[in-house]
Amino acid sequence: MLFAESVYKTRQGKVADAWKGLLGPQDLVLIHSGEAVQKPGGLDQTYDFLPHPSYFWLTGHRRDEGVMAYSVSEGWIEHQRPLSPVDIVWEGAEGNFECEHTLVDLQKKLQGGAYKRVFHLGQTSEKSFEAETRELSIKLDQVRRCKDSHEVQLIRQIAAMANKGYQALQNALRPGITERELQLHYENAVLMAGADKMPYGSIVGSGENAAILHAVPTKKKVVSGELVLVDAGADIEDYCVDITRVFAVDGKFTGQQKDVYDLVHDAYKASVALCRPGTQWRDVHMKSARVIAEGLQQWGIWKSSVDAALESGAISVFYPHGVGHLVGLKVRDTGNPENVNPQRYYGARLRVDLELKENYLITVEPGCYFARAFIEDNDLREKYKDHIQWSEAEKWKSFGGVRLEDDILITKGEAESLTNVVLK
Ligand code: GLY
Ligand code: MN
Ligand code: MN
């Protein structure tokens, strides 16, 4: 297990407290780790199993088909599918552990009619979307969203592993190397430093590809004078970091590149300065968009005012995503419906729309991009013809883009970057 037994007991206690008043004496909550998924084609192989984060966070265990049960009268009881000797011969005993209660025990209890209501959380095929289930799930997420000191320490360690990757990539960066080779330098160093895996497909985009938000590294060679955007992390048992940096292929930005870099850095700093308990996340996004819009105004991109460029959503041509998302245990943490609001702010769909609280961990990742696909799009040209000076935007369409991203811990005082070991 990643953390001491006492850490999990504390977490379980906090969740039980959060559920007080929601559960009667004959209610049971089951939190499922999920089932292994067969690879297509009938081969006796499954995809790597990822336990549902709620189950993993409560138990520290990674076995498929695990069920953590909670009732007011019995407290927390974990149930496991026992491993047979045949399972062990095929799969090894890794991940096996002594578990007093089996799924058979659980099944017997359920069939015995001991419970009036059973709620299913975690990775479950039960389609129980009643208000009560949602409420329990939201409360659990709210507790889990606040990172404890053990998680913070682990995430700092993971950031140090990512830093090894960024150092290796920078050492390798020179004209003629491909995006894919840069990815391999990065990932090799991160894995050699002790990470289990990458938390998401590493993004390496050079030149115009830097404006592709989730650029898959290609065989394209990087060229002198270009920017390279790298958005890559590191992962230990699903805890992760999500970091973006931008480099000049020659080690030195051109004047124009430095202007955009500094603008995005200003948006980053203005956003982090707002990251305090009590701030609405949408206000952080809107601040970051305003800083970017003001920079674009200096470069003659707007026909209308900065306010009009923001209100109309025209800014989203150059800054098409939200300023960040919850991160920590997986790259999109605690993704409950409560924090997903389809409403757009200045044209961007935010992935999180809630008030910040102490110990939340959230990415701050403003960007400014000149995506050819947008600049050449006739529908967008028509839609924003009163706001965007398209003849000016045209001049930027081979520039690429800049994004800067760190994982920011909300504290009582100034927010703290857990990933600043990777230098900007
Ligand atoms: N790594 C993708 C993202 O920034 O969310
Ligand atoms: Mn991110
Ligand atoms: Mn990222």
Coordinates of C-alpha atoms and ligand atoms in Angstrom, one line a residue:
M1 CA 0.0 0.0 0.0
L2 CA 1.1 3.5 -0.8
F3 CA 0.3 4.9 2.7
A4 CA 0.2 3.6 6.3
E5 CA -3.0 1.7 7.3
S6 CA -3.9 4.6 9.6
V7 CA -4.2 7.0 6.6
Y8 CA -7.0 4.9 5.2
K9 CA -8.7 4.6 8.5
T10 CA -8.7 8.4 8.8
R11 CA -10.1 8.7 5.3
Q12 CA -12.9 6.2 6.1
G13 CA -13.7 8.1 9.3
K14 CA -14.0 11.4 7.4
V15 CA -16.3 9.9 4.8
A16 CA -18.5 8.3 7.5
D17 CA -18.8 11.8 9.1
A18 CA -19.7 13.4 5.8
W19 CA -22.5 10.8 5.3
K20 CA -24.0 11.4 8.8
G21 CA -27.7 11.9 8.5
L22 CA -27.9 10.4 5.0
L23 CA -28.0 6.8 6.0
G24 CA -30.4 4.8 8.2
P25 CA -29.5 1.8 10.3
Q26 CA -30.5 -0.6 7.5
D27 CA -28.7 1.1 4.7
L28 CA -25.6 -0.2 3.0
V29 CA -23.2 1.6 0.7
L30 CA -21.0 -0.5 -1.6
I31 CA -18.0 1.1 -3.3
H32 CA -16.9 -1.1 -6.2
S33 CA -13.3 -1.2 -7.6
G34 CA -14.6 -2.4 -11.0
E35 CA -14.0 -5.3 -13.3
A36 CA -11.1 -6.1 -15.6
V37 CA -12.0 -5.4 -19.2
Q38 CA -11.3 -8.1 -21.8
K39 CA -9.3 -7.0 -24.8
P40 CA -11.3 -7.4 -28.0
G41 CA -10.9 -10.6 -30.1
G42 CA -11.5 -13.2 -27.5
L43 CA -7.9 -13.5 -26.4
D44 CA -7.4 -14.4 -22.7
Q45 CA -6.0 -11.0 -22.0
T46 CA -7.4 -7.9 -20.2
Y47 CA -6.4 -4.3 -20.3
D48 CA -4.3 -3.1 -17.3
F49 CA -6.8 -2.9 -14.5
L50 CA -7.3 0.6 -13.0
P51 CA -9.3 0.5 -9.7
H52 CA -12.0 3.1 -9.4
P53 CA -10.3 6.0 -7.5
S54 CA -12.9 6.1 -4.8
Y55 CA -12.3 2.5 -3.9
F56 CA -8.5 2.8 -4.2
W57 CA -8.5 6.0 -2.1
L58 CA -10.5 4.3 0.7
T59 CA -8.6 1.0 0.7
G60 CA -5.2 1.4 -0.8
H61 CA -5.9 -1.8 -2.7
R62 CA -5.9 -2.3 -6.5
R63 CA -7.7 -5.7 -7.0
D64 CA -10.5 -6.0 -9.5
E65 CA -14.0 -6.9 -8.2
G66 CA -13.2 -5.5 -4.7
V67 CA -16.1 -4.0 -2.8
M68 CA -15.8 -1.7 0.2
A69 CA -19.0 -1.7 2.2
Y70 CA -20.2 0.8 4.8
S71 CA -23.1 0.8 7.1
V72 CA -23.8 2.8 10.2
S73 CA -24.0 -0.3 12.4
E74 CA -21.1 -2.3 11.0
G75 CA -18.7 0.5 9.8
W76 CA -16.3 -0.3 7.0
I77 CA -15.8 -3.8 5.7
E78 CA -13.8 -4.7 2.6
H79 CA -14.7 -7.7 0.5
Q80 CA -12.5 -9.4 -2.1
R81 CA -12.7 -12.1 -4.7
P82 CA -10.3 -14.7 -3.2
L83 CA -7.4 -15.7 -5.4
S84 CA -7.3 -19.4 -6.1
P85 CA -3.9 -21.2 -6.5
V86 CA -4.7 -21.4 -10.2
D87 CA -5.1 -17.6 -10.4
I88 CA -1.8 -17.2 -8.6
V89 CA 0.0 -19.6 -10.9
W90 CA -1.2 -17.6 -13.9
E91 CA -1.0 -14.1 -12.5
G92 CA 1.3 -14.2 -9.6
A93 CA 0.3 -13.2 -6.1
E94 CA 1.1 -9.5 -6.5
G95 CA -1.8 -7.5 -5.2
N96 CA -3.1 -10.4 -3.2
F97 CA -3.6 -9.8 0.5
E98 CA -5.4 -11.2 3.4
C99 CA -9.0 -10.1 3.3
E100 CA -11.3 -11.5 6.0
H101 CA -14.5 -11.0 4.0
T102 CA -15.2 -12.4 0.6
L103 CA -17.6 -11.5 -2.1
V104 CA -19.5 -14.7 -1.2
D105 CA -20.0 -13.4 2.3
L106 CA -21.4 -10.2 0.9
Q107 CA -23.7 -12.0 -1.4
K108 CA -25.1 -14.0 1.5
K109 CA -25.8 -10.9 3.5
L110 CA -27.5 -9.2 0.6
Q111 CA -29.7 -12.2 0.0
G112 CA -30.5 -12.5 3.6
G113 CA -32.4 -9.3 3.4
A114 CA -30.5 -7.5 6.2
Y115 CA -30.6 -4.2 4.3
K116 CA -33.4 -2.0 3.3
R117 CA -31.5 0.2 0.8
V118 CA -28.2 -0.6 -1.0
F119 CA -26.4 2.2 -2.7
H120 CA -23.7 1.5 -5.3
L121 CA -20.8 3.8 -5.8
G122 CA -17.4 3.5 -7.6
Q123 CA -17.2 1.5 -10.8
T124 CA -20.6 -0.1 -11.0
S125 CA -22.9 -1.2 -13.7
E126 CA -25.9 -0.4 -11.4
K127 CA -27.8 2.4 -12.9
S128 CA -28.9 3.8 -9.6
F129 CA -29.0 7.5 -10.2
E130 CA -31.4 8.4 -7.4
A131 CA -30.8 11.6 -5.6
E132 CA -29.5 9.7 -2.5
T133 CA -26.8 7.9 -4.5
R134 CA -25.7 11.2 -6.1
E135 CA -25.6 12.9 -2.7
L136 CA -23.5 10.1 -1.2
S137 CA -21.1 10.2 -4.2
I138 CA -20.8 14.0 -4.0
K139 CA -20.0 13.9 -0.3
L140 CA -17.4 11.3 -0.8
D141 CA -15.8 13.4 -3.6
Q142 CA -15.9 16.5 -1.5
V143 CA -13.8 14.7 1.2
R144 CA -11.5 13.1 -1.3
R145 CA -10.9 16.4 -3.1
C146 CA -9.0 17.8 -0.2
K147 CA -5.5 16.4 -0.4
D148 CA -3.9 15.2 2.9
S149 CA -0.2 15.8 3.7
H150 CA 0.7 12.3 2.6
E151 CA -0.8 12.9 -0.9
V152 CA 0.9 16.2 -1.1
Q153 CA 4.3 14.7 -0.3
L154 CA 3.8 11.9 -2.8
I155 CA 2.8 14.4 -5.5
R156 CA 6.0 16.4 -4.9
Q157 CA 8.0 13.2 -5.3
I158 CA 6.2 12.5 -8.6
A159 CA 6.9 16.0 -9.7
A160 CA 10.6 15.4 -9.1
M161 CA 10.4 12.4 -11.4
A162 CA 8.7 14.4 -14.1
N163 CA 11.5 16.9 -13.7
K164 CA 14.1 14.3 -14.6
G165 CA 12.1 13.8 -17.8
Y166 CA 12.0 17.5 -18.6
Q167 CA 15.8 17.7 -18.0
A168 CA 16.4 14.8 -20.3
L169 CA 14.2 16.3 -23.0
Q170 CA 15.9 19.6 -22.8
N171 CA 19.3 18.0 -23.0
A172 CA 18.2 16.1 -26.1
L173 CA 16.5 19.1 -27.8
R174 CA 18.2 20.2 -31.0
P175 CA 17.2 20.8 -34.6
G176 CA 16.5 17.5 -36.4
I177 CA 15.3 15.5 -33.4
T178 CA 11.7 14.3 -33.8
E179 CA 8.7 15.0 -31.5
R180 CA 8.5 11.2 -30.9
E181 CA 12.2 11.0 -29.9
L182 CA 11.7 13.9 -27.5
Q183 CA 8.8 11.9 -26.0
L184 CA 11.0 8.9 -25.6
H185 CA 13.8 10.9 -23.9
Y186 CA 11.2 12.3 -21.5
E187 CA 9.4 9.0 -20.7
N188 CA 12.5 7.0 -20.4
A189 CA 13.9 9.4 -17.8
V190 CA 10.6 9.5 -15.9
L191 CA 10.3 5.8 -15.7
M192 CA 13.9 5.3 -14.8
A193 CA 13.3 7.8 -11.9
G194 CA 10.7 5.4 -10.5
A195 CA 7.4 6.4 -12.0
D196 CA 5.0 3.5 -12.8
K197 CA 3.6 5.0 -16.0
M198 CA 2.5 8.2 -17.8
P199 CA -0.8 9.6 -16.5
Y200 CA -2.0 10.5 -20.0
G201 CA -0.6 10.4 -23.5
S202 CA 2.5 12.7 -23.4
I203 CA 2.0 15.8 -25.6
V204 CA 4.9 17.1 -27.7
G205 CA 4.0 19.6 -30.4
S206 CA 6.6 21.6 -32.4
G207 CA 6.0 24.5 -34.6
E208 CA 2.3 24.7 -35.7
N209 CA 1.7 21.4 -33.7
A210 CA 2.2 23.4 -30.5
A211 CA -1.3 24.8 -31.2
I212 CA -2.8 21.3 -31.1
L213 CA -4.1 21.0 -27.6
H214 CA -3.6 17.2 -27.3
A215 CA -0.8 16.9 -29.9
V216 CA 0.3 13.3 -30.3
P217 CA 4.1 13.3 -30.9
T218 CA 4.9 12.6 -34.5
K219 CA 7.9 11.8 -36.6
K220 CA 8.1 15.5 -37.5
K221 CA 11.6 16.9 -36.9
V222 CA 11.8 20.0 -34.9
V223 CA 13.2 22.9 -36.8
S224 CA 15.5 25.8 -35.8
G225 CA 13.4 28.8 -34.8
E226 CA 10.4 26.8 -33.7
L227 CA 8.7 26.4 -30.3
V228 CA 8.2 23.0 -28.7
L229 CA 5.2 22.6 -26.3
V230 CA 5.5 19.6 -23.9
D231 CA 2.6 18.6 -21.8
A232 CA 3.6 15.5 -19.9
G233 CA 3.4 14.1 -16.4
A234 CA 4.4 11.1 -14.3
D235 CA 2.3 8.6 -12.3
I236 CA 2.6 6.4 -9.3
E237 CA -0.5 4.1 -8.6
D238 CA -2.7 6.7 -10.4
Y239 CA -1.4 9.7 -8.4
C240 CA 0.0 12.0 -10.9
V241 CA 1.2 15.4 -12.0
D242 CA 0.2 17.3 -15.1
I243 CA 2.8 19.8 -16.3
T244 CA 3.2 21.9 -19.5
R245 CA 6.4 23.8 -20.5
V246 CA 7.4 25.4 -23.7
F247 CA 11.0 25.5 -25.1
A248 CA 12.7 27.2 -28.0
V249 CA 14.4 24.6 -30.3
D250 CA 17.6 26.8 -30.3
G251 CA 17.4 27.4 -26.6
K252 CA 16.5 31.1 -27.1
F253 CA 13.1 32.6 -27.9
T254 CA 12.6 35.0 -30.8
G255 CA 11.2 38.4 -29.7
Q256 CA 7.7 37.4 -30.8
Q257 CA 7.9 34.0 -29.0
K258 CA 9.1 35.7 -25.9
D259 CA 6.2 38.2 -26.1
V260 CA 3.6 35.3 -26.2
Y261 CA 5.5 33.3 -23.6
D262 CA 5.5 36.3 -21.2
L263 CA 1.9 37.0 -21.9
V264 CA 0.9 33.5 -20.9
H265 CA 3.2 33.6 -17.9
D266 CA 1.4 36.8 -16.8
A267 CA -1.9 35.1 -17.2
Y268 CA -0.6 32.2 -15.2
K269 CA 0.7 34.4 -12.4
A270 CA -2.5 36.4 -12.3
S271 CA -4.5 33.2 -12.1
V272 CA -2.4 31.6 -9.3
A273 CA -2.7 34.9 -7.3
L274 CA -6.5 34.4 -7.3
C275 CA -6.3 30.8 -6.1
R276 CA -7.5 31.1 -2.6
P277 CA -10.2 29.5 -0.5
G278 CA -13.5 31.1 -1.4
T279 CA -12.6 32.0 -5.0
Q280 CA -15.0 30.8 -7.7
W281 CA -13.0 28.9 -10.3
R282 CA -14.8 30.6 -13.1
D283 CA -13.3 33.9 -11.9
V284 CA -9.8 32.5 -12.2
H285 CA -10.7 31.4 -15.8
M286 CA -12.1 34.8 -16.6
K287 CA -9.1 36.6 -15.2
S288 CA -6.7 34.5 -17.3
A289 CA -8.8 35.1 -20.4
R290 CA -8.7 38.9 -19.8
V291 CA -5.0 38.9 -19.5
I292 CA -4.6 37.0 -22.8
A293 CA -7.2 39.3 -24.5
E294 CA -5.3 42.4 -23.4
G295 CA -2.1 41.0 -24.9
L296 CA -3.9 40.2 -28.1
Q297 CA -5.2 43.7 -28.2
Q298 CA -1.7 45.1 -28.2
W299 CA -0.9 43.0 -31.3
G300 CA -3.9 44.3 -33.2
I301 CA -5.9 41.1 -33.1
W302 CA -9.2 42.8 -32.0
K303 CA -11.5 45.0 -34.0
S304 CA -13.6 45.5 -31.0
S305 CA -12.8 46.2 -27.3
V306 CA -11.2 43.7 -25.0
D307 CA -14.6 43.5 -23.2
A308 CA -16.4 42.7 -26.4
A309 CA -13.8 40.2 -27.4
L310 CA -14.3 38.4 -24.1
E311 CA -18.1 38.7 -23.9
S312 CA -18.6 37.5 -27.5
G313 CA -16.4 34.5 -27.0
A314 CA -14.0 35.6 -29.7
I315 CA -11.2 35.1 -27.2
S316 CA -11.9 31.3 -27.4
V317 CA -10.4 31.3 -30.9
F318 CA -7.0 31.9 -29.3
Y319 CA -7.7 30.4 -25.8
P320 CA -10.2 27.6 -26.4
H321 CA -10.0 25.7 -23.1
G322 CA -10.7 26.3 -19.4
V323 CA -7.9 27.5 -17.2
G324 CA -7.6 24.1 -15.4
H325 CA -9.1 21.1 -13.7
L326 CA -8.8 19.1 -10.5
V327 CA -5.8 16.8 -10.5
G328 CA -4.1 14.4 -8.1
L329 CA -5.5 10.9 -8.0
K330 CA -5.8 10.7 -11.8
V331 CA -5.4 13.6 -14.2
R332 CA -9.1 14.5 -13.9
D333 CA -9.8 14.1 -10.2
T334 CA -13.2 13.9 -8.4
G335 CA -15.1 14.4 -11.6
N336 CA -18.5 14.4 -10.1
P337 CA -21.5 16.0 -11.9
E338 CA -21.5 18.8 -9.3
N339 CA -18.3 20.3 -10.8
V340 CA -19.2 19.8 -14.4
N341 CA -21.2 22.7 -15.7
P342 CA -21.9 22.9 -19.4
Q343 CA -22.1 26.7 -19.1
R344 CA -19.4 28.5 -21.1
Y345 CA -17.4 31.4 -19.8
Y346 CA -15.9 33.7 -22.5
G347 CA -16.5 30.9 -25.0
A348 CA -14.7 28.1 -23.1
R349 CA -16.4 25.1 -21.5
L350 CA -14.9 24.9 -18.0
R351 CA -14.1 21.4 -16.7
V352 CA -14.6 22.6 -13.2
D353 CA -17.1 25.1 -11.9
L354 CA -17.0 25.4 -8.1
E355 CA -15.6 27.4 -5.2
L356 CA -12.0 26.7 -4.2
K357 CA -11.4 25.3 -0.8
E358 CA -8.2 24.7 1.3
N359 CA -6.2 21.6 0.1
Y360 CA -7.8 21.3 -3.3
L361 CA -5.2 20.5 -6.0
I362 CA -6.0 22.0 -9.4
T363 CA -4.1 22.7 -12.5
V364 CA -3.5 26.3 -13.7
E365 CA -2.8 26.1 -17.4
P366 CA -3.6 29.2 -19.5
G367 CA -2.6 29.2 -23.1
C368 CA -2.5 31.4 -26.2
Y369 CA -2.6 29.6 -29.6
F370 CA -2.8 30.5 -33.2
A371 CA -4.4 27.4 -34.6
R372 CA -4.4 27.4 -38.4
A373 CA -7.6 25.3 -38.4
F374 CA -9.4 28.1 -36.5
I375 CA -7.8 31.0 -38.4
E376 CA -8.8 29.5 -41.8
D377 CA -12.3 28.5 -40.7
N378 CA -14.9 30.4 -42.7
D379 CA -17.7 29.9 -40.1
L380 CA -15.5 31.4 -37.3
R381 CA -14.5 34.2 -39.6
E382 CA -18.1 35.0 -40.2
K383 CA -19.1 34.5 -36.5
Y384 CA -16.4 36.9 -35.2
K385 CA -16.2 39.3 -38.1
D386 CA -17.0 42.3 -35.8
H387 CA -14.4 41.2 -33.2
I388 CA -11.4 39.7 -34.9
Q389 CA -9.1 41.5 -37.3
W390 CA -8.6 38.3 -39.4
S391 CA -6.0 39.9 -41.6
E392 CA -3.8 40.3 -38.5
A393 CA -4.5 36.8 -37.2
E394 CA -3.5 35.4 -40.6
K395 CA 0.1 36.6 -39.9
W396 CA 0.3 34.3 -36.9
K397 CA -0.9 31.0 -38.3
S398 CA 2.4 29.3 -38.4
F399 CA 3.4 30.4 -34.9
G400 CA 2.0 27.5 -32.9
G401 CA 1.1 28.3 -29.3
V402 CA 2.1 28.5 -25.7
R403 CA 0.6 26.9 -22.6
L404 CA 2.1 26.9 -19.1
E405 CA 0.7 24.4 -16.5
D406 CA 1.4 23.6 -12.9
D407 CA -0.5 21.7 -10.2
I408 CA -1.6 24.2 -7.6
L409 CA -2.4 23.5 -4.0
I410 CA -4.9 25.8 -2.4
T411 CA -3.8 26.8 1.1
K412 CA -5.0 29.3 3.7
G413 CA -2.5 31.8 2.3
E414 CA -0.8 32.0 -1.1
A415 CA -1.4 29.0 -3.3
E416 CA 1.5 26.7 -3.7
S417 CA 2.7 25.0 -6.9
L418 CA 3.6 21.4 -6.3
T419 CA 5.3 21.1 -9.7
N420 CA 7.5 24.2 -9.7
V421 CA 10.6 21.9 -9.4
V422 CA 10.2 21.9 -13.2
L423 CA 11.6 25.4 -14.1
K424 CA 9.7 27.8 -16.3
Ligands
GLY1 N1 -2.6 16.9 -20.1 C1 -3.8 17.3 -20.6 C2 -4.3 18.4 -19.8 O1 -3.6 19.4 -19.6 O2 -5.4 18.4 -19.2
MN2 MN -4.1 19.7 -17.4
MN3 MN -1.6 19.0 -19.2

